[in-house]
XYZ file of C-alpha atoms in Angstrom:
259
model
C 63.364 164.061 393.965
C 60.487 165.642 395.826
C 56.954 164.418 395.997
C 54.939 164.798 392.827
C 51.397 166.083 392.643
C 49.047 165.505 389.776
C 45.853 167.474 389.275
C 43.244 166.353 386.793
C 42.042 169.383 384.829
C 39.152 169.309 382.405
C 38.395 172.002 379.850
C 34.892 173.173 379.164
C 33.425 171.921 375.943
C 32.290 175.119 374.265
C 34.891 176.377 371.812
C 36.979 179.157 373.256
C 35.828 178.609 376.826
C 38.478 178.788 379.545
C 39.717 175.717 381.362
C 38.206 174.994 384.738
C 39.260 172.799 387.633
C 36.992 169.815 388.067
C 38.662 168.307 391.133
C 38.865 170.475 394.257
C 42.286 171.158 395.704
C 41.725 168.767 398.604
C 41.237 165.901 396.127
C 44.692 166.154 394.584
C 46.344 162.751 394.546
C 49.643 162.565 396.409
C 52.072 160.252 394.633
C 55.539 159.212 395.597
C 58.723 159.891 393.598
C 59.641 157.695 390.683
C 56.103 156.669 389.810
C 55.388 158.964 386.894
C 53.928 157.970 383.536
C 55.685 155.027 381.939
C 57.572 154.047 385.084
C 57.331 150.368 386.002
C 58.482 149.625 389.540
C 57.119 146.085 389.730
C 59.695 143.386 388.999
C 58.307 140.912 386.499
C 55.168 142.969 385.819
C 54.830 145.728 383.252
C 51.975 147.927 384.421
C 51.605 149.408 380.967
C 51.257 145.913 379.486
C 48.798 144.972 382.220
C 46.683 148.008 381.348
C 46.757 147.089 377.646
C 45.639 143.528 378.421
C 42.790 144.871 380.540
C 41.598 147.292 377.861
C 41.661 144.591 375.173
C 39.643 142.269 377.438
C 42.422 139.682 377.551
C 42.508 139.892 381.348
C 38.988 139.360 382.677
C 37.234 138.761 385.992
C 39.861 140.720 387.940
C 38.966 142.299 391.266
C 41.736 144.787 392.004
C 44.573 146.615 390.321
C 47.914 144.955 391.178
C 49.185 146.778 394.239
C 52.456 147.715 392.589
C 50.565 149.344 389.705
C 48.265 151.586 391.748
C 50.459 154.679 391.447
C 50.920 154.020 387.736
C 47.145 153.847 387.245
C 46.717 156.998 389.320
C 49.105 158.917 387.105
C 47.351 157.591 384.032
C 43.834 158.479 385.185
C 44.776 161.962 386.413
C 47.182 162.737 383.593
C 46.987 163.763 379.968
C 47.245 160.274 378.454
C 43.821 159.261 379.757
C 42.348 162.411 378.220
C 44.116 161.752 374.911
C 42.968 158.118 374.835
C 39.395 159.168 375.582
C 39.533 161.803 372.841
C 40.722 159.212 370.331
C 37.678 157.065 371.121
C 35.133 159.869 371.048
C 36.582 161.337 367.854
C 36.066 158.004 366.118
C 32.559 157.840 367.529
C 31.797 161.274 366.112
C 33.117 160.289 362.685
C 30.747 157.322 362.738
C 27.833 159.536 363.772
C 28.580 162.040 361.023
C 28.510 159.238 358.445
C 24.936 158.273 359.318
C 21.740 159.313 357.628
C 19.567 160.244 360.582
C 15.890 159.373 360.290
C 13.185 161.979 360.645
C 11.134 159.944 363.087
C 13.304 160.705 366.116
C 14.097 157.027 366.727
C 17.866 157.121 366.240
C 19.509 156.876 369.658
C 23.020 156.593 371.062
C 23.483 154.667 374.306
C 25.801 156.167 376.925
C 26.956 154.426 380.086
C 27.328 156.837 383.025
C 30.188 156.068 385.446
C 33.599 156.574 383.800
C 31.790 157.295 380.533
C 29.520 160.305 380.979
C 30.598 161.160 384.520
C 34.091 160.793 385.938
C 34.601 159.483 389.461
C 38.260 160.529 389.466
C 37.785 162.815 392.500
C 36.528 159.822 394.491
C 39.373 157.543 393.435
C 41.944 160.285 393.930
C 40.959 160.332 397.589
C 40.332 156.595 398.035
C 43.015 155.025 395.837
C 43.080 153.624 392.323
C 41.815 150.098 392.617
C 44.452 148.205 394.597
C 42.005 147.834 397.488
C 38.663 145.983 397.167
C 35.688 148.041 396.016
C 33.899 149.770 398.895
C 30.220 150.095 397.912
C 29.347 152.133 401.009
C 31.883 154.897 400.418
C 31.225 154.945 396.660
C 27.464 155.288 397.122
C 28.090 158.102 399.585
C 30.141 159.822 396.881
C 27.372 159.299 394.282
C 24.823 160.904 396.596
C 26.920 164.066 396.678
C 26.200 164.534 392.932
C 29.623 166.110 392.425
C 31.062 163.888 389.706
C 32.427 166.011 386.839
C 31.691 165.246 383.211
C 34.286 163.357 381.237
C 34.983 166.282 378.859
C 35.416 164.191 375.713
C 32.125 162.394 376.296
C 30.282 165.649 376.926
C 31.592 167.026 373.653
C 30.401 163.887 371.837
C 27.007 164.180 373.532
C 26.605 167.758 372.339
C 27.631 166.892 368.791
C 25.200 163.975 368.660
C 22.299 166.187 369.692
C 23.238 168.693 366.997
C 23.079 165.854 364.444
C 19.575 164.919 365.540
C 20.611 161.768 367.396
C 18.960 161.327 370.774
C 20.794 160.043 373.848
C 19.813 157.205 376.152
C 21.695 156.835 379.423
C 21.897 153.194 380.512
C 23.571 152.623 383.864
C 24.043 149.936 386.464
C 23.242 152.475 389.175
C 20.144 151.466 391.174
C 16.758 153.076 390.641
C 16.863 154.789 394.044
C 19.729 156.938 392.723
C 17.634 158.340 389.858
C 17.130 161.837 391.260
C 20.730 162.375 392.292
C 22.019 160.943 389.007
C 19.691 163.162 386.999
C 20.787 166.201 389.001
C 24.463 165.400 388.559
C 24.088 164.909 384.794
C 22.286 168.222 384.358
C 24.696 170.066 386.636
C 27.685 169.213 384.410
C 26.032 169.831 381.051
C 23.957 166.796 380.051
C 20.784 168.816 379.880
C 18.465 166.493 377.979
C 18.010 162.832 377.113
C 15.448 160.466 375.632
C 15.657 157.980 378.502
C 17.571 157.506 381.746
C 17.550 153.784 382.510
C 18.651 152.634 385.970
C 18.766 149.145 387.409
C 15.577 147.860 388.966
C 15.684 145.521 391.974
C 14.252 142.792 389.740
C 17.639 142.611 387.997
C 19.426 141.626 391.196
C 21.950 138.871 390.563
C 22.050 139.210 386.772
C 25.317 139.977 385.025
C 25.887 143.433 383.611
C 25.943 141.946 380.099
C 22.517 140.339 380.620
C 21.057 143.470 382.202
C 22.236 145.873 379.524
C 21.346 143.481 376.712
C 17.828 143.225 378.101
C 17.400 146.988 378.355
C 18.746 147.564 374.856
C 16.346 144.897 373.624
C 13.453 146.856 375.119
C 14.611 149.956 373.274
C 14.724 148.112 369.963
C 11.326 146.550 370.611
C 9.950 150.042 371.188
C 11.113 151.068 367.720
C 14.393 152.778 368.556
C 17.459 152.279 366.374
C 20.684 152.102 368.399
C 23.133 153.789 366.046
C 25.978 153.906 368.575
C 26.953 152.700 372.033
C 29.773 153.953 374.259
C 30.974 152.668 377.623
C 34.066 152.075 379.724
C 33.358 148.376 380.394
C 33.173 145.546 377.875
C 29.940 144.537 379.604
C 28.470 147.829 378.322
C 29.122 146.735 374.764
C 28.786 142.943 374.590
C 25.614 140.869 374.360
C 22.553 141.419 372.185
C 21.470 144.615 370.426
C 24.772 146.424 371.074
C 24.138 148.990 368.332
C 25.515 149.731 364.877
C 28.945 150.410 366.376
C 30.374 150.240 369.867
C 33.145 152.373 371.355
C 35.218 151.385 374.411
C 36.566 154.136 376.657
C 39.598 153.366 378.836
C 39.111 152.277 382.441
C 41.866 150.289 384.164
C 40.456 150.966 387.657
C 37.821 148.226 387.921
C 36.140 145.400 386.050
C 32.397 144.729 385.730
C 31.470 141.425 384.071
């Protein structure tokens, strides 16, 4: 069997719009034979079961994807199942939003994480590998500064629907404050054209856990009179802690763990 290539394609969100490639040709992930979806090559370890345990937060504080599961995770992230799983989450989020009675004071907000929630870093991981090697902050920050991350299509669709319902969006990210301009540019470039707030991590938060940081920032929103009617993120640390919102929605991300 020859080598297999997988290309992550994302459709535009407007109804009837043509599909467009969101990962350049030179970012296609090269995978070896026999590592397609559902294939477990690791004796004694089911990669599918490992991914389930990660998503349900039963495996915590992990640093890297098991080496023998890297190809499996690559196929998942660049294939249709990731898109289908994301759509299941965002569809449920939209149903929740549609059930709400939105206030007229403009204080109903929905919190969005950014990386692997609003923006996809799949092009970066397709070139660097899917988590079996330790996280390289230098190369990732270089990627962020390029402002080329595509939108996660399902999240962009949810974003647009929320705005049409009169719900405002707050982006809350662990990215540092010095990446504000490039993050703002990237968001606008891929279709996130407006927001109530874009909250990035100040240096004063250095050393705090993601749960503590995001809880604190959500607390400030509530104190300012905002009502968090929904919250979506790819990490459990986006959703746990205080003031999480009326409902939380967990997007899939088996590539890394942030506690």
